[in-house]
Amino acid sequence: MQESDRKTVSILGATGSIGGSTVDLLQANPERFAVAALTGGRNAARLAELSLALRPDFVAIADPSRYGALKEALSGSGIEVAAGDEAVCEAAARPADWVMAAIVGCAGLLPTLTAVRRGATVALANKECLVSAGDIMMREVAAAGATLLPVDSEHNAIFQVFEQRRRDAIEKIVLTASGGPFRDASLTEMAGKSPAEAVAHPRWDMGAKISVDSATMMNKGLEVIEAAHLFALTEDRIDVLVHPESIVHSLVAYRDGSVLAQLGTPDMRTPISYALAWPERMQTNVRPLDLSEIATLTFSAPDTARFPALALAREALRSGGAMPAVLNAANEIAVEGFLSGNLGFTQIAELVEDVMEAADPSAPGSIDDVIELDLEIRGAAARRLARRATSGGSPPDTDSAIEIGAGRL
Ligand code: NAD
Ligand code: MG
């Protein structure tokens, strides 16, 4: 195969969990893919290791204080190195046929948008950017003629069975949820849960932020909002079903009574490979699904009394305007607060609710508006968090705070 036949790909957030699964697929298929650019938050050693293995033309690290370490580790390699948020956007702007958007949180908004604006095919894992700026993002995708391929396992599942040409025949979609590590816990039990317990997800091995979101079920709420944008559906047509085995990744219900679902072993390499090979399919090393071994699949309705975050996200979607961005920014701060030991587990949703109740911003009209709003709400949420900590509303006594929360790996 000629060099020019290889698909060129870039990974935004290469040092994370989704980044790692993407790298796995690239390394298993060196003849099919050439790497244009890689980015990381602050883990220079991991980014250097990946760069030496994948040989991108350009590599960017978001944290400028890590530039020296990265530059030194890549000296003599011929790989161009840069640092800072603008460098991450430059990585997204470099020509590549396919871009994996796998930065966590609203930090991924501008880099993802940069790739969208040059009309790239963007594999979207970074759900927070659709939650905060869904309308604007979808408009930009259409204007640039970009292609957005959902990577989130539920959305990827729906994408696989959603008959675009027959959307009139679709009644609703159903997102499955594992229920997270505290699926059967009471609210009192949940109140005492530590960060280490919250990130120990029973089915998926993921970054810290999304693991906590799964434990509160805010993740499913963010996914309802994500689905509303990706599939142009109103909130009442997006159901959630708790399915602890995480085998049925989501379903589409048609008006004739047919329900189509996508199933598979819970392994993000399957949805990532679908996006990577789209519109074809490619071989992966994912463990084949053996339903006779699994034998039983169970389903139940979500309990929004124990998982209020899901209801808050639905409320934000129904309210529209700035509310989804408010929900997302408050949640990012609350999760950071929890992971650093400054907020109890059940206080995450409480903080988000407080911030939503107090906020009354107008709908953002541009990306700059979203970024400004995000900063403003983060500030408001951080102030509330600090007040809680000093007024005795501090978290239960746990010494297992882990330093993985505050963003950049
Ligand atoms: P992660 O924490 O493992 O990785 C996040 C990546 O973003 C890292 O490369 C990190 O260095 C980078 N990053 C963090 N802060 C940054 C900043 N300020 N600027 C630039 N880069 C920064 O997270 P993950 O689990 O890989 O998740 C990534 C995204 O994919 C999230 O939006 C998550 O919700 C979504 N997602 C993840 C999974 C999963 O299985 N892990 C599944 C579905 C969706
Ligand atoms: Mg998901």
XYZ file of C-alpha atoms and ligand atoms in Angstrom:
454
model
C 0.000 0.000 0.000
C 1.300 3.465 -0.893
C 2.049 5.955 1.873
C -0.680 8.189 0.403
C -3.257 5.405 0.764
C -2.963 5.495 4.518
C -5.652 7.396 6.366
C -4.091 10.258 8.347
C -5.345 10.562 11.908
C -4.835 12.860 14.893
C -5.717 12.183 18.526
C -6.723 15.008 20.854
C -6.334 13.594 24.361
C -3.986 10.781 23.321
C -2.746 10.177 26.884
C -6.188 9.331 28.280
C -8.308 6.206 28.358
C -10.047 6.716 24.989
C -6.744 7.957 23.562
C -5.092 4.715 24.691
C -7.760 2.514 23.100
C -7.419 4.497 19.864
C -3.636 4.086 19.918
C -4.128 0.335 20.375
C -6.139 0.142 17.157
C -3.609 2.248 15.236
C -0.710 0.125 16.413
C -2.494 -3.043 15.363
C -2.934 -1.603 11.833
C 0.233 0.352 10.961
C -0.289 -0.226 7.228
C -3.672 1.526 7.293
C -3.037 4.650 9.364
C -0.458 7.445 9.554
C -0.483 9.796 12.532
C -0.487 13.559 11.932
C -0.750 15.009 15.451
C -1.107 13.949 19.081
C -2.017 16.017 22.133
C -1.946 15.485 25.888
C -2.794 17.522 28.961
C 0.259 17.283 31.194
C 1.711 13.785 31.095
C 4.839 14.526 29.070
C 6.392 11.092 29.595
C 3.362 9.247 28.235
C 2.963 11.679 25.353
C 6.641 11.248 24.432
C 6.331 7.470 24.580
C 3.276 7.522 22.302
C 4.989 9.945 19.923
C 8.059 7.750 19.563
C 5.827 4.774 18.841
C 3.428 6.480 16.409
C 5.721 9.098 14.822
C 3.312 12.021 14.402
C 4.499 15.163 12.593
C 3.350 17.394 15.443
C 2.756 16.943 19.160
C 1.226 19.424 21.614
C 1.005 19.406 25.394
C -1.576 21.691 27.008
C 0.362 22.462 30.197
C 3.214 24.829 29.186
C 5.254 23.811 32.246
C 5.699 20.354 30.683
C 7.142 21.663 27.424
C 10.790 21.247 28.464
C 10.313 17.622 29.491
C 8.480 16.752 26.273
C 10.938 18.617 24.047
C 13.872 16.847 25.676
C 12.283 13.415 25.440
C 11.657 13.963 21.721
C 14.949 15.659 20.860
C 16.503 14.251 17.724
C 13.223 12.585 16.716
C 12.330 15.193 14.093
C 8.871 15.554 15.684
C 7.695 19.157 16.059
C 6.790 19.957 19.678
C 4.634 22.787 21.053
C 2.815 23.636 24.289
C -0.219 25.548 25.529
C -3.929 25.584 24.705
C -3.269 27.219 21.329
C -0.848 24.470 20.409
C -3.571 21.899 21.140
C -5.835 23.794 18.727
C -3.022 23.895 16.199
C -2.811 20.100 16.427
C -6.525 19.964 15.613
C -6.004 22.339 12.686
C -3.234 20.243 11.090
C -4.441 18.326 8.043
C -5.683 14.857 8.991
C -8.523 12.852 7.492
C -9.795 11.751 10.879
C -9.586 13.331 14.333
C -10.350 11.633 17.640
C -11.785 14.256 20.036
C -11.012 12.655 23.406
C -10.112 15.549 25.694
C -12.180 15.427 28.868
C -14.494 18.292 29.777
C -15.181 21.688 28.302
C -11.402 22.022 27.735
C -12.041 20.024 24.560
C -14.478 22.530 23.127
C -12.131 24.758 21.098
C -9.843 21.969 19.856
C -12.856 19.905 18.720
C -14.392 22.931 17.051
C -11.097 23.667 15.304
C -11.158 20.216 13.696
C -14.842 20.639 12.813
C -14.195 24.015 11.168
C -11.739 22.574 8.699
C -14.374 20.037 7.652
C -12.654 16.997 9.151
C -14.218 13.686 10.064
C -14.381 13.985 13.841
C -14.818 10.951 16.066
C -16.458 12.492 19.112
C -15.812 11.059 22.574
C -15.713 14.446 24.326
C -19.429 14.606 25.211
C -19.065 17.704 27.414
C -18.477 19.895 24.357
C -21.840 18.842 22.891
C -23.551 19.356 26.240
C -22.172 22.881 26.643
C -22.385 24.037 23.053
C -24.548 21.501 21.224
C -26.562 23.883 19.063
C -23.526 25.894 18.026
C -21.431 22.803 17.429
C -24.061 21.133 15.238
C -24.445 24.358 13.231
C -20.679 24.527 12.711
C -20.594 20.873 11.625
C -23.228 21.583 8.987
C -21.604 24.837 7.844
C -18.156 23.261 7.439
C -19.440 20.041 5.908
C -17.677 18.145 8.694
C -18.649 14.603 9.679
C -19.326 13.834 13.329
C -19.073 10.168 14.286
C -20.281 9.297 17.794
C -17.788 7.319 19.875
C -19.642 7.197 23.178
C -20.712 3.533 23.217
C -24.448 4.281 23.481
C -24.431 6.868 20.720
C -22.241 4.727 18.551
C -24.730 1.878 19.052
C -27.637 4.097 18.063
C -25.693 5.435 15.090
C -25.292 1.836 13.900
C -29.031 1.035 14.008
C -30.639 4.446 13.400
C -32.104 4.499 9.891
C -31.492 8.142 8.978
C -33.548 7.854 5.816
C -36.506 6.567 7.812
C -36.367 8.905 10.772
C -40.131 9.373 10.547
C -40.505 5.728 11.482
C -38.512 6.152 14.695
C -40.539 6.346 17.893
C -37.742 6.831 20.399
C -34.232 5.813 21.354
C -33.209 4.052 24.545
C -29.808 4.644 26.146
C -28.618 1.844 28.386
C -26.752 2.588 31.618
C -24.688 0.210 33.733
C -25.908 1.976 36.876
C -22.295 2.422 38.007
C -20.628 1.069 41.145
C -23.387 2.328 43.503
C -26.322 0.971 41.526
C -27.886 -0.747 44.533
C -26.602 1.573 47.273
C -28.944 3.653 49.444
C -28.489 7.420 49.583
C -27.042 7.083 53.084
C -24.506 4.548 51.866
C -23.669 6.715 48.885
C -23.042 9.737 51.121
C -20.031 7.957 52.624
C -18.457 6.733 49.388
C -14.857 7.702 48.693
C -13.305 8.812 45.380
C -11.483 5.472 45.101
C -14.802 3.598 45.396
C -16.490 5.888 42.881
C -13.849 5.464 40.172
C -13.856 1.655 40.470
C -16.403 1.082 37.711
C -17.709 -2.488 37.498
C -17.745 -2.740 33.687
C -15.682 -0.030 32.017
C -12.124 1.136 32.587
C -12.343 4.907 32.060
C -10.857 8.259 33.077
C -11.627 9.582 36.576
C -14.150 12.244 35.596
C -16.418 10.019 33.536
C -16.135 7.272 36.166
C -17.505 9.624 38.820
C -20.168 10.787 36.358
C -21.158 7.148 35.886
C -21.414 6.659 39.637
C -23.757 9.678 40.018
C -25.468 8.810 36.702
C -24.745 12.358 35.569
C -22.955 10.577 32.742
C -26.291 9.252 31.490
C -27.791 12.704 31.837
C -24.965 14.214 29.778
C -25.551 11.424 27.263
C -29.258 12.241 26.976
C -28.252 15.802 26.037
C -25.544 14.496 23.703
C -28.093 12.217 21.985
C -30.604 15.057 21.602
C -28.033 16.956 19.516
C -26.554 14.053 17.581
C -29.899 12.588 16.560
C -32.044 15.766 16.612
C -34.557 14.395 19.121
C -36.488 16.055 21.904
C -35.974 14.991 25.524
C -39.222 13.012 25.718
C -38.036 10.699 22.934
C -34.864 9.620 24.742
C -35.353 6.914 27.372
C -32.827 5.480 29.810
C -32.721 1.852 30.885
C -30.434 0.428 33.560
C -28.635 -2.637 32.220
C -25.828 -3.708 34.567
C -24.203 -6.219 32.199
C -23.393 -3.458 29.638
C -23.868 -5.805 26.691
C -26.765 -4.070 24.931
C -25.202 -0.682 24.226
C -28.447 1.092 23.224
C -31.637 0.629 21.221
C -33.824 2.333 18.649
C -37.592 1.706 18.788
C -39.499 1.985 15.493
C -43.186 2.723 15.064
C -43.909 -0.770 13.727
C -42.895 -2.283 17.065
C -39.383 -3.299 15.973
C -36.578 -2.499 18.374
C -33.036 -2.594 16.964
C -30.074 -2.809 19.302
C -26.311 -3.070 19.050
C -24.608 -5.566 21.355
C -21.000 -6.292 22.182
C -18.419 -6.972 24.856
C -17.951 -3.744 26.856
C -14.732 -2.544 25.239
C -14.366 0.957 23.790
C -12.213 -0.393 20.965
C -15.401 -1.562 19.235
C -17.088 1.863 18.917
C -13.725 3.543 18.239
C -12.962 1.042 15.469
C -16.397 1.635 13.985
C -15.617 5.353 13.769
C -12.075 4.697 12.535
C -13.120 2.400 9.677
C -16.460 4.077 8.903
C -18.226 3.512 6.565
C -16.457 0.113 6.536
C -15.719 -2.154 9.486
C -12.350 -3.398 10.647
C -10.932 -6.343 12.562
C -10.277 -5.777 16.289
C -8.880 -7.901 19.102
C -11.988 -7.329 21.202
C -13.138 -10.456 23.031
C -16.011 -11.946 21.037
C -19.405 -11.745 22.682
C -20.535 -15.088 24.076
C -24.161 -14.735 25.126
C -24.423 -18.334 26.282
C -21.655 -17.621 28.774
C -23.368 -14.421 29.955
C -26.747 -16.214 29.968
C -28.796 -13.461 31.594
C -29.302 -9.844 30.646
C -31.249 -7.668 33.065
C -32.977 -4.309 32.686
C -34.716 -1.872 35.043
C -35.915 1.721 35.125
C -33.486 4.300 36.583
C -34.208 5.591 40.084
C -33.967 9.383 39.960
C -34.561 9.677 43.729
C -31.205 8.000 44.346
C -29.644 9.419 41.183
C -30.944 13.014 41.024
C -28.214 14.053 38.564
C -30.077 12.291 35.771
C -33.213 14.338 36.463
C -31.158 17.553 36.618
C -29.701 16.881 33.185
C -33.141 16.210 31.736
C -34.357 19.449 33.268
C -31.408 21.328 31.752
C -32.192 19.862 28.331
C -35.864 20.787 28.570
C -35.014 24.330 29.699
C -32.492 24.660 26.877
C -30.648 27.954 26.375
C -27.707 28.235 28.727
C -28.844 25.537 31.164
C -26.951 22.543 29.716
C -23.724 24.589 29.807
C -24.495 25.610 33.407
C -25.139 21.988 34.377
C -21.904 20.857 32.757
C -19.672 23.570 34.265
C -21.131 23.063 37.759
C -20.705 19.318 37.442
C -17.069 19.602 36.349
C -16.288 21.675 39.458
C -18.325 19.385 41.717
C -16.528 16.283 40.413
C -13.143 17.952 40.899
C -14.241 18.884 44.431
C -15.261 15.301 45.151
C -12.080 13.788 43.696
C -9.916 16.142 45.748
C -11.783 15.297 48.955
C -13.624 18.603 49.349
C -17.154 17.416 48.628
C -19.139 14.325 49.564
C -20.473 12.039 46.856
C -24.150 12.961 47.226
C -23.178 16.632 47.415
C -22.134 16.550 43.758
C -25.746 16.660 42.518
C -26.692 19.072 45.330
C -24.051 21.530 44.229
C -25.113 21.250 40.588
C -28.739 21.839 41.553
C -27.843 24.881 43.690
C -25.845 26.408 40.858
C -28.629 25.741 38.335
C -31.226 27.322 40.626
C -29.155 30.464 41.101
C -28.161 30.864 37.450
C -30.176 32.836 34.968
C -27.899 33.504 32.022
C -29.134 34.166 28.521
C -28.597 31.578 25.820
C -25.073 31.720 24.394
C -25.068 32.838 20.766
C -21.461 32.028 19.957
C -18.607 29.835 21.129
C -17.056 32.838 22.880
C -20.308 33.225 24.834
C -20.164 29.546 25.845
C -16.561 29.869 27.010
C -17.353 33.006 29.003
C -20.407 31.356 30.553
C -18.424 28.231 31.382
C -15.802 30.302 33.225
C -18.433 32.313 35.061
C -20.347 29.226 36.230
C -17.150 27.459 37.254
C -16.341 30.483 39.419
C -19.822 30.481 40.970
C -19.657 26.721 41.609
C -16.161 26.969 43.109
C -17.325 29.721 45.495
C -20.275 27.583 46.630
C -17.961 24.643 47.090
C -15.624 26.716 49.251
C -18.570 27.973 51.353
C -19.807 24.413 51.930
C -16.359 23.310 53.045
C -16.052 26.163 55.570
C -19.631 25.971 56.890
C -19.377 22.366 58.040
C -21.044 20.959 54.958
C -17.790 19.195 54.223
C -17.555 15.641 52.960
C -17.637 12.546 55.096
C -14.362 11.661 56.703
C -12.357 9.904 54.067
C -8.639 10.019 53.597
C -8.695 8.486 50.166
C -8.978 11.633 48.079
C -7.145 10.969 44.859
C -5.254 13.439 42.784
C -6.710 12.477 39.468
C -9.533 14.881 39.311
C -8.292 18.171 38.158
C -8.165 17.560 34.477
C -4.966 17.101 32.635
C -3.390 13.667 32.687
P -9.116 10.690 30.532
O -9.139 11.530 31.737
O -8.575 9.308 30.615
O -8.315 11.448 29.357
C -8.556 12.788 29.065
C -7.563 13.334 28.068
O -7.747 14.753 27.989
C -6.097 13.128 28.467
O -5.303 12.949 27.318
C -5.742 14.450 29.130
O -4.376 14.723 29.129
C -6.493 15.422 28.267
N -6.788 16.681 28.939
C -7.319 16.840 30.187
N -7.440 18.155 30.477
C -6.997 18.834 29.394
C -6.867 20.208 29.091
N -7.228 21.158 29.957
N -6.376 20.555 27.868
C -6.008 19.612 26.980
N -6.090 18.286 27.224
C -6.579 17.909 28.415
O -10.607 10.659 29.977
P -11.310 9.556 29.058
O -11.954 8.544 29.912
O -10.372 9.125 27.981
O -12.500 10.424 28.444
C -12.279 11.376 27.418
C -13.637 11.866 26.909
O -14.328 10.758 26.323
C -14.569 12.391 28.018
O -15.324 13.428 27.522
C -15.453 11.193 28.328
O -16.712 11.579 28.812
C -15.581 10.560 26.959
N -15.873 9.122 26.996
C -14.992 8.271 27.588
C -15.276 6.901 27.629
C -14.303 5.923 28.247
O -14.552 4.722 28.181
N -13.195 6.344 28.829
C -16.461 6.433 27.069
C -17.329 7.330 26.465
C -17.026 8.682 26.422
Mg -21.344 6.207 27.300
